[in-house]
mmCIF file of C-alpha atoms and ligand atoms in Angstrom:
data_model
loop_
_atom_site.group_PDB
_atom_site.id
_atom_site.type_symbol
_atom_site.label_atom_id
_atom_site.label_comp_id
_atom_site.label_asym_id
_atom_site.label_seq_id
_atom_site.Cartn_x
_atom_site.Cartn_y
_atom_site.Cartn_z
ATOM 1 C CA MET G 62 96.099 256.969 21.707
ATOM 2 C CA LYS G 63 92.406 255.150 23.356
ATOM 3 C CA LYS G 64 89.472 254.990 20.879
ATOM 4 C CA VAL G 65 85.571 255.717 21.521
ATOM 5 C CA SER G 66 82.855 255.069 19.192
ATOM 6 C CA ILE G 67 79.814 256.545 18.345
ATOM 7 C CA ILE G 68 76.887 254.797 16.503
ATOM 8 C CA GLY G 69 74.612 257.376 15.555
ATOM 9 C CA ALA G 70 75.811 259.772 14.290
ATOM 10 C CA GLY G 71 72.320 262.318 13.888
ATOM 11 C CA ASN G 72 72.064 265.152 17.211
ATOM 12 C CA VAL G 73 73.026 262.628 20.045
ATOM 13 C CA GLY G 74 75.949 261.147 18.534
ATOM 14 C CA ALA G 75 77.584 264.307 17.083
ATOM 15 C CA THR G 76 77.083 266.006 19.984
ATOM 16 C CA SER G 77 78.717 263.331 21.620
ATOM 17 C CA VAL G 78 81.594 264.020 19.745
ATOM 18 C CA TYR G 79 81.712 267.397 19.683
ATOM 19 C CA TYR G 80 82.090 267.638 23.496
ATOM 20 C CA ILE G 81 84.638 264.354 23.641
ATOM 21 C CA ALA G 82 86.657 265.338 20.863
ATOM 22 C CA GLU G 83 87.497 269.076 23.097
ATOM 23 C CA LYS G 84 88.485 266.861 25.559
ATOM 24 C CA ASN G 85 91.206 265.596 23.120
ATOM 25 C CA ILE G 86 91.740 262.269 25.540
ATOM 26 C CA ALA G 87 90.988 259.892 22.317
ATOM 27 C CA ASP G 88 90.838 258.785 18.772
ATOM 28 C CA ILE G 89 86.753 259.455 18.284
ATOM 29 C CA VAL G 90 84.790 257.282 15.449
ATOM 30 C CA MET G 91 80.981 257.946 14.217
ATOM 31 C CA VAL G 92 79.708 254.397 12.773
ATOM 32 C CA ASP G 93 76.517 255.738 11.203
ATOM 33 C CA VAL G 94 73.658 253.419 8.472
ATOM 34 C CA VAL G 95 73.071 256.579 6.172
ATOM 35 C CA GLU G 96 75.577 256.964 3.447
ATOM 36 C CA GLY G 97 78.126 259.680 3.782
ATOM 37 C CA LEU G 98 76.683 260.884 7.151
ATOM 38 C CA ALA G 99 79.185 260.135 9.791
ATOM 39 C CA GLU G 100 82.157 261.139 7.008
ATOM 40 C CA LYS G 101 80.728 264.310 6.344
ATOM 41 C CA LYS G 102 80.328 265.262 9.818
ATOM 42 C CA ALA G 103 83.920 264.032 11.145
ATOM 43 C CA LEU G 104 84.937 265.662 8.221
ATOM 44 C CA ASP G 105 83.498 268.927 9.770
ATOM 45 C CA PHE G 106 83.942 268.497 13.074
ATOM 46 C CA LEU G 107 88.392 267.866 12.192
ATOM 47 C CA HIS G 108 87.746 271.415 9.958
ATOM 48 C CA SER G 109 88.148 273.203 13.307
ATOM 49 C CA ALA G 110 90.862 271.181 14.773
ATOM 50 C CA ALA G 111 93.028 273.850 14.266
ATOM 51 C CA LEU G 112 91.100 276.438 16.110
ATOM 52 C CA ARG G 113 89.854 273.652 18.680
ATOM 53 C CA ASN G 114 93.568 272.426 19.117
ATOM 54 C CA TYR G 115 92.223 268.707 18.421
ATOM 55 C CA ASN G 116 95.225 266.355 18.406
ATOM 56 C CA ILE G 117 93.103 263.310 18.124
ATOM 57 C CA SER G 118 91.520 261.351 14.775
ATOM 58 C CA ILE G 119 87.583 262.012 14.204
ATOM 59 C CA THR G 120 86.121 259.551 11.031
ATOM 60 C CA GLY G 121 83.310 258.443 10.096
ATOM 61 C CA SER G 122 81.777 255.356 8.184
ATOM 62 C CA ASN G 123 78.500 253.492 7.812
ATOM 63 C CA ASP G 124 81.417 250.436 8.310
ATOM 64 C CA TYR G 125 81.136 249.093 11.478
ATOM 65 C CA SER G 126 84.707 247.468 11.459
ATOM 66 C CA LYS G 127 85.882 250.798 12.045
ATOM 67 C CA MET G 128 85.285 250.309 15.184
ATOM 68 C CA ARG G 129 87.473 247.546 15.945
ATOM 69 C CA ASP G 130 89.407 247.753 19.366
ATOM 70 C CA SER G 131 87.572 250.634 20.785
ATOM 71 C CA ASP G 132 88.204 251.304 24.740
ATOM 72 C CA VAL G 133 84.347 252.893 24.606
ATOM 73 C CA VAL G 134 81.452 252.374 22.140
ATOM 74 C CA VAL G 135 78.390 254.737 22.724
ATOM 75 C CA VAL G 136 75.235 252.999 21.039
ATOM 76 C CA THR G 137 72.529 256.138 19.990
ATOM 77 C CA ALA G 138 71.100 254.829 16.904
ATOM 78 C CA GLY G 139 67.779 254.505 17.061
ATOM 79 C CA VAL G 140 64.766 256.274 15.634
ATOM 80 C CA PRO G 141 63.126 258.769 18.311
ATOM 81 C CA ARG G 142 59.322 258.031 18.844
ATOM 82 C CA LYS G 143 57.312 259.797 15.891
ATOM 83 C CA PRO G 144 53.330 260.401 16.271
ATOM 84 C CA GLY G 145 50.924 257.749 15.655
ATOM 85 C CA MET G 146 53.840 255.374 16.870
ATOM 86 C CA ASN G 147 53.199 253.864 19.955
ATOM 87 C CA ARG G 148 55.676 252.792 22.787
ATOM 88 C CA MET G 149 55.879 249.305 21.629
ATOM 89 C CA ASP G 150 56.911 250.182 18.005
ATOM 90 C CA LEU G 151 59.148 251.914 19.403
ATOM 91 C CA LEU G 152 60.393 249.877 21.212
ATOM 92 C CA LYS G 153 60.648 246.693 18.275
ATOM 93 C CA THR G 154 62.083 248.959 15.888
ATOM 94 C CA ASN G 155 65.246 250.443 18.481
ATOM 95 C CA VAL G 156 65.692 246.647 19.305
ATOM 96 C CA SER G 157 66.354 245.569 16.235
ATOM 97 C CA ILE G 158 68.288 248.311 15.208
ATOM 98 C CA VAL G 159 70.258 247.872 18.623
ATOM 99 C CA LYS G 160 70.150 243.935 17.949
ATOM 100 C CA ILE G 161 72.654 244.604 14.972
ATOM 101 C CA VAL G 162 74.728 246.775 16.944
ATOM 102 C CA SER G 163 75.075 244.878 19.513
ATOM 103 C CA GLN G 164 76.135 241.921 17.313
ATOM 104 C CA LYS G 165 78.538 243.956 15.681
ATOM 105 C CA ILE G 166 80.395 245.020 19.279
ATOM 106 C CA ALA G 167 80.844 242.061 19.977
ATOM 107 C CA GLN G 168 82.721 241.047 17.086
ATOM 108 C CA TYR G 169 85.008 244.454 17.176
ATOM 109 C CA CYS G 170 85.822 245.774 20.605
ATOM 110 C CA PRO G 171 84.978 242.322 22.425
ATOM 111 C CA ASN G 172 87.325 244.580 25.557
ATOM 112 C CA ALA G 173 84.839 247.858 25.317
ATOM 113 C CA VAL G 174 82.895 249.209 27.987
ATOM 114 C CA VAL G 175 79.002 250.125 25.989
ATOM 115 C CA ILE G 176 77.722 253.171 26.825
ATOM 116 C CA VAL G 177 73.821 253.026 26.041
ATOM 117 C CA VAL G 178 71.985 255.851 25.115
ATOM 118 C CA THR G 179 69.195 254.881 22.567
ATOM 119 C CA ASN G 180 65.033 254.900 24.793
ATOM 120 C CA PRO G 181 63.696 253.275 26.186
ATOM 121 C CA LEU G 182 66.773 253.321 28.045
ATOM 122 C CA ASP G 183 66.671 250.491 30.551
ATOM 123 C CA ILE G 184 64.869 248.363 28.600
ATOM 124 C CA ILE G 185 67.267 248.851 25.168
ATOM 125 C CA ALA G 186 70.915 247.923 28.156
ATOM 126 C CA MET G 187 69.386 244.789 28.715
ATOM 127 C CA VAL G 188 69.116 244.097 25.079
ATOM 128 C CA VAL G 189 72.613 244.820 24.399
ATOM 129 C CA LEU G 190 73.414 243.430 27.605
ATOM 130 C CA ARG G 191 71.885 239.615 25.983
ATOM 131 C CA GLU G 192 73.447 240.897 22.952
ATOM 132 C CA THR G 193 76.792 241.508 23.159
ATOM 133 C CA GLY G 194 76.930 238.643 25.783
ATOM 134 C CA PHE G 195 79.483 241.100 27.744
ATOM 135 C CA ALA G 196 80.292 240.872 31.848
ATOM 136 C CA LEU G 197 77.580 242.990 33.399
ATOM 137 C CA LYS G 198 79.906 245.383 33.845
ATOM 138 C CA LYS G 199 81.026 246.122 31.182
ATOM 139 C CA VAL G 200 77.595 247.420 29.549
ATOM 140 C CA VAL G 201 75.636 251.007 31.354
ATOM 141 C CA GLY G 202 73.236 253.467 30.264
ATOM 142 C CA MET G 203 73.175 256.842 29.995
ATOM 143 C CA ALA G 204 70.103 258.641 31.842
ATOM 144 C CA GLY G 205 71.410 259.276 35.867
ATOM 145 C CA ALA G 206 73.818 261.787 34.759
ATOM 146 C CA LEU G 207 71.846 263.429 32.845
ATOM 147 C CA ASP G 208 68.384 263.961 35.113
ATOM 148 C CA SER G 209 71.180 264.539 37.696
ATOM 149 C CA THR G 210 72.633 268.004 35.666
ATOM 150 C CA ARG G 211 68.807 268.896 34.854
ATOM 151 C CA PHE G 212 67.993 269.019 38.346
ATOM 152 C CA ARG G 213 71.319 270.476 39.240
ATOM 153 C CA TYR G 214 70.907 273.531 36.520
ATOM 154 C CA PHE G 215 66.919 274.248 38.161
ATOM 155 C CA ILE G 216 67.706 274.381 41.790
ATOM 156 C CA ALA G 217 71.523 276.254 40.738
ATOM 157 C CA GLU G 218 69.301 279.039 38.110
ATOM 158 C CA ARG G 219 66.848 279.652 41.451
ATOM 159 C CA LEU G 220 69.421 280.676 44.116
ATOM 160 C CA GLY G 221 71.805 282.543 41.371
ATOM 161 C CA VAL G 222 74.882 280.289 42.719
ATOM 162 C CA TRP G 223 77.091 278.509 40.048
ATOM 163 C CA PRO G 224 75.298 274.988 38.840
ATOM 164 C CA GLY G 225 78.376 272.989 39.456
ATOM 165 C CA ASP G 226 78.322 273.896 43.064
ATOM 166 C CA VAL G 227 74.823 272.120 43.546
ATOM 167 C CA MET G 228 75.577 268.331 44.203
ATOM 168 C CA THR G 229 72.815 265.734 43.470
ATOM 169 C CA MET G 230 71.277 262.617 42.572
ATOM 170 C CA VAL G 231 68.784 261.289 40.451
ATOM 171 C CA LEU G 232 68.096 257.532 40.488
ATOM 172 C CA GLY G 233 65.580 255.564 38.821
ATOM 173 C CA GLY G 234 64.393 254.674 35.810
ATOM 174 C CA HIS G 235 65.293 257.342 32.631
ATOM 175 C CA GLY G 236 61.928 258.635 32.275
ATOM 176 C CA ASP G 237 58.565 260.241 34.485
ATOM 177 C CA GLU G 238 59.260 257.660 37.424
ATOM 178 C CA MET G 239 62.815 259.058 38.155
ATOM 179 C CA VAL G 240 63.838 259.680 41.170
ATOM 180 C CA PRO G 241 65.554 263.117 42.494
ATOM 181 C CA LEU G 242 66.748 262.805 45.982
ATOM 182 C CA LYS G 243 66.173 265.714 48.307
ATOM 183 C CA GLY G 244 67.786 264.547 51.032
ATOM 184 C CA TYR G 245 71.409 263.963 49.293
ATOM 185 C CA THR G 246 71.286 267.197 47.824
ATOM 186 C CA SER G 247 73.396 270.069 49.031
ATOM 187 C CA VAL G 248 74.379 273.255 47.942
ATOM 188 C CA GLY G 249 78.336 274.658 48.268
ATOM 189 C CA GLY G 250 78.332 271.897 50.443
ATOM 190 C CA PHE G 251 75.307 272.124 52.807
ATOM 191 C CA PRO G 252 71.872 270.832 52.837
ATOM 192 C CA VAL G 253 69.401 272.324 50.471
ATOM 193 C CA ASN G 254 66.565 272.757 52.560
ATOM 194 C CA GLN G 255 68.937 275.443 54.681
ATOM 195 C CA PHE G 256 68.654 277.163 51.316
ATOM 196 C CA LEU G 257 65.036 276.302 49.577
ATOM 197 C CA ASP G 258 61.284 274.866 51.459
ATOM 198 C CA ASP G 259 60.203 271.405 50.499
ATOM 199 C CA ALA G 260 57.239 273.230 48.274
ATOM 200 C CA SER G 261 60.290 275.113 45.811
ATOM 201 C CA ILE G 262 62.022 271.922 45.823
ATOM 202 C CA GLU G 263 58.978 269.884 44.544
ATOM 203 C CA VAL G 264 58.036 272.718 42.134
ATOM 204 C CA MET G 265 62.018 271.697 40.321
ATOM 205 C CA ILE G 266 61.754 268.163 40.966
ATOM 206 C CA LYS G 267 58.662 268.026 38.360
ATOM 207 C CA ARG G 268 60.625 270.433 36.097
ATOM 208 C CA THR G 269 63.263 268.457 36.252
ATOM 209 C CA ARG G 270 60.729 265.326 35.950
ATOM 210 C CA ASP G 271 59.723 267.021 32.858
ATOM 211 C CA GLY G 272 63.122 268.427 31.142
ATOM 212 C CA GLY G 273 63.175 266.183 28.525
ATOM 213 C CA GLY G 274 59.525 266.229 27.643
ATOM 214 C CA GLU G 275 60.153 270.704 27.564
ATOM 215 C CA ILE G 276 62.532 270.081 25.419
ATOM 216 C CA VAL G 277 60.664 268.308 22.732
ATOM 217 C CA LYS G 278 57.782 270.644 23.261
ATOM 218 C CA TYR G 279 60.074 273.465 22.083
ATOM 219 C CA LEU G 280 61.792 271.604 19.079
ATOM 220 C CA LYS G 281 58.813 269.508 18.235
ATOM 221 C CA THR G 282 60.261 267.338 15.538
ATOM 222 C CA GLY G 283 62.688 265.943 17.546
ATOM 223 C CA SER G 284 64.413 265.522 21.191
ATOM 224 C CA ALA G 285 67.371 267.079 23.232
ATOM 225 C CA PHE G 286 70.354 266.439 22.886
ATOM 226 C CA TYR G 287 73.388 268.607 23.914
ATOM 227 C CA ALA G 288 72.988 268.142 27.565
ATOM 228 C CA PRO G 289 72.799 264.054 26.690
ATOM 229 C CA GLY G 290 76.103 265.080 24.618
ATOM 230 C CA ALA G 291 77.689 266.187 27.402
ATOM 231 C CA SER G 292 75.732 263.826 29.603
ATOM 232 C CA VAL G 293 77.857 261.125 27.631
ATOM 233 C CA ALA G 294 81.103 263.003 27.197
ATOM 234 C CA LYS G 295 81.329 263.001 31.173
ATOM 235 C CA MET G 296 80.946 259.472 31.322
ATOM 236 C CA VAL G 297 83.318 258.543 28.797
ATOM 237 C CA GLU G 298 85.314 261.008 30.107
ATOM 238 C CA ALA G 299 85.545 258.978 33.359
ATOM 239 C CA ILE G 300 85.961 255.328 32.070
ATOM 240 C CA ILE G 301 88.574 256.278 29.119
ATOM 241 C CA LYS G 302 90.726 258.505 32.011
ATOM 242 C CA ASP G 303 89.343 255.661 34.762
ATOM 243 C CA GLU G 304 88.624 258.751 36.605
ATOM 244 C CA ARG G 305 86.950 256.777 39.155
ATOM 245 C CA ARG G 306 83.626 258.867 39.621
ATOM 246 C CA ILE G 307 80.006 258.714 40.939
ATOM 247 C CA MET G 308 77.778 259.556 39.134
ATOM 248 C CA ALA G 309 73.987 258.004 38.664
ATOM 249 C CA ALA G 310 73.593 255.771 35.352
ATOM 250 C CA SER G 311 71.917 252.772 34.897
ATOM 251 C CA ALA G 312 73.388 249.395 35.620
ATOM 252 C CA TYR G 313 72.546 245.634 36.043
ATOM 253 C CA LEU G 314 71.287 245.186 39.467
ATOM 254 C CA ARG G 315 71.485 241.565 41.141
ATOM 255 C CA GLY G 316 70.225 242.350 44.544
ATOM 256 C CA GLU G 317 70.507 246.586 44.679
ATOM 257 C CA TYR G 318 68.401 247.984 46.692
ATOM 258 C CA GLY G 319 66.268 244.721 46.500
ATOM 259 C CA TYR G 320 65.660 244.259 43.041
ATOM 260 C CA HIS G 321 66.493 241.534 40.456
ATOM 261 C CA ASN G 322 67.830 240.887 37.277
ATOM 262 C CA THR G 323 66.690 244.842 36.147
ATOM 263 C CA TYR G 324 68.650 247.605 35.034
ATOM 264 C CA LEU G 325 67.426 251.027 37.089
ATOM 265 C CA GLY G 326 69.100 253.937 37.657
ATOM 266 C CA VAL G 327 71.416 253.522 40.793
ATOM 267 C CA PRO G 328 75.095 255.728 41.699
ATOM 268 C CA VAL G 329 77.733 254.185 40.478
ATOM 269 C CA LEU G 330 81.353 254.257 40.632
ATOM 270 C CA LEU G 331 82.893 254.377 36.991
ATOM 271 C CA GLY G 332 85.972 253.422 35.964
ATOM 272 C CA LYS G 333 87.707 252.169 32.794
ATOM 273 C CA ASN G 334 85.928 248.570 33.453
ATOM 274 C CA GLY G 335 82.444 250.229 33.258
ATOM 275 C CA VAL G 336 80.278 249.763 36.787
ATOM 276 C CA GLU G 337 83.683 249.191 38.635
ATOM 277 C CA LYS G 338 81.157 248.883 41.688
ATOM 278 C CA ILE G 339 77.397 250.031 42.792
ATOM 279 C CA ILE G 340 76.770 252.137 45.914
ATOM 280 C CA THR G 341 74.457 251.280 48.028
ATOM 281 C CA ILE G 342 73.254 254.276 49.909
ATOM 282 C CA GLU G 343 69.902 254.598 52.448
ATOM 283 C CA LEU G 344 66.673 255.855 51.684
ATOM 284 C CA THR G 345 64.022 257.417 52.856
ATOM 285 C CA PRO G 346 60.412 255.249 52.735
ATOM 286 C CA ASP G 347 59.046 257.767 50.269
ATOM 287 C CA GLU G 348 62.172 257.214 48.495
ATOM 288 C CA LYS G 349 62.503 253.865 47.978
ATOM 289 C CA GLN G 350 58.598 253.911 47.579
ATOM 290 C CA ALA G 351 59.645 256.339 44.247
ATOM 291 C CA LEU G 352 62.267 253.671 42.685
ATOM 292 C CA ASP G 353 59.469 250.864 43.416
ATOM 293 C CA ALA G 354 57.778 252.387 41.262
ATOM 294 C CA SER G 355 60.210 253.084 38.682
ATOM 295 C CA ALA G 356 61.315 249.370 38.676
ATOM 296 C CA ASN G 357 57.696 248.692 38.327
ATOM 297 C CA ALA G 358 58.035 250.836 35.092
ATOM 298 C CA VAL G 359 60.803 248.342 33.846
ATOM 299 C CA ARG G 360 59.821 245.389 34.800
ATOM 300 C CA GLU G 361 56.579 246.380 32.594
ATOM 301 C CA GLY G 362 59.294 247.166 29.727
ATOM 302 C CA ILE G 363 60.847 244.190 29.936
ATOM 303 C CA ALA G 364 57.396 242.169 30.075
ATOM 304 C CA MET G 365 56.509 244.065 26.774
ATOM 305 C CA LEU G 366 60.018 243.326 25.155
ATOM 306 C CA GLU G 367 59.275 239.806 26.060
ATOM 307 C CA THR G 368 56.550 239.394 24.265
ATOM 308 C CA PHE G 369 58.839 238.972 20.591
ATOM 309 C CA TYR G 370 62.381 239.062 22.147
ATOM 310 C CA ALA G 371 64.581 236.607 21.838
ATOM 311 C CA PRO G 372 68.508 237.054 22.143
ATOM 312 C CA GLY G 373 70.782 235.811 19.097
HETATM 313 N N1 LIG A 772 73.077 251.748 13.000
HETATM 314 C C1 LIG A 772 74.140 252.886 13.435
HETATM 315 N N2 LIG A 772 73.291 254.133 12.574
HETATM 316 C C2 LIG A 772 71.820 253.785 13.194
HETATM 317 C C3 LIG A 772 71.449 252.152 12.762
HETATM 318 C C4 LIG A 772 72.277 251.688 12.669
HETATM 319 N N3 LIG A 772 71.466 250.278 12.214
HETATM 320 N N4 LIG A 772 70.172 253.056 12.820
HETATM 321 C C5 LIG A 772 69.527 254.153 13.055
HETATM 322 N N5 LIG A 772 70.388 254.581 12.821
HETATM 323 C C6 LIG A 772 71.465 256.210 13.116
HETATM 324 C C7 LIG A 772 70.328 256.953 12.431
HETATM 325 O O1 LIG A 772 70.441 257.041 10.835
HETATM 326 C C8 LIG A 772 70.283 258.541 12.976
HETATM 327 O O2 LIG A 772 71.537 259.409 12.575
HETATM 328 O O3 LIG A 772 71.023 256.941 14.132
HETATM 329 C C9 LIG A 772 70.979 258.467 14.183
HETATM 330 C C10 LIG A 772 70.140 258.906 15.545
HETATM 331 O O4 LIG A 772 69.940 260.170 15.752
HETATM 332 P P1 LIG A 772 68.455 260.814 15.763
HETATM 333 O O5 LIG A 772 68.058 260.414 14.820
HETATM 334 O O6 LIG A 772 69.054 262.453 15.780
HETATM 335 O O7 LIG A 772 68.136 260.684 17.285
HETATM 336 P P2 LIG A 772 69.250 261.043 18.238
HETATM 337 O O8 LIG A 772 68.434 262.537 18.925
HETATM 338 O O9 LIG A 772 70.525 261.809 18.340
HETATM 339 O O10 LIG A 772 68.252 260.403 19.557
HETATM 340 C C11 LIG A 772 68.560 259.245 19.462
HETATM 341 O O11 LIG A 772 69.588 259.219 21.876
HETATM 342 O O12 LIG A 772 68.024 259.940 23.576
HETATM 343 C C12 LIG A 772 68.145 259.208 22.536
HETATM 344 O O13 LIG A 772 65.778 258.972 22.303
HETATM 345 C C13 LIG A 772 66.972 259.518 21.718
HETATM 346 O O14 LIG A 772 67.145 257.057 21.628
HETATM 347 C C14 LIG A 772 66.804 258.411 20.915
HETATM 348 C C15 LIG A 772 68.938 258.431 20.498
#
């Protein structure tokens, strides 16, 4: 049986476990610093085993060594941004958390593929890459899958069709600068502009961009977790089953799309080794300009990181 570890048994971590468990594809270990939290949630999941036909093991611990030899490790550990906390405070806190987590991953799971979820995503992915010392393809960020599924939902809702029949890609950094690709969006295989005019599509692009914020506004004390958990599960499944699926994810770029040494959301081929391939497609001048703005925002985040962070 393959093994997946989820670090951080909070909202996104536990929801990811739920969706992965439903697939029966791997044993699951949850690790959290809060005493008893991961144990409690694991036991609660197992209580449903008879009803949900689980034949995998689900365990929880605050001992990192329990993730030993995982095939995939998902990093959701971190703190959400609280009132009064600026971007720099959030970055410093989450960097200090993922630094420890990454060192443990390198120690116990040297062959794992790591999916980073903790925000600010593209910057935290960079820290995980440096701290684990893993190959570039082995550290990937979850963002594009989530942004794309939101965009698919908004289009499907508007047209009254099944969201699975809407195909699209949302590139760029995970944040206000995300870049939904209109030209590559289709419904049942037909270009979306056969169904919707430009102004309507723009409304849905705006809603996608504000998707995370809209949930925060409703929840008040936290951020989204069902769609993020489902997005994590999709990536985990692609890797565990070596499905070679194409989806948007944050990957380390070395010249692709004209960007160097940065994480950014691009189309990737996901398989057992993580990012098996970065897929380069042609962008319109507008899309390229939007992606440039996105890459610049990530670059600013990396510059912020470098004011206080040294690997090791
Ligand atoms: N090791 C393991 N777990 C940790 C550590 C650590 N060093 N530090 C914090 N945690 C745990 C917390 O105890 C908490 O249970 O991480 C969990 C985070 O869960 P939530 O606070 O519920 O946050 P969540 O909504 O799951 O978001 C997690 O994903 O989407 C991003 O922006 C989001 O960065 C955030 C992350």
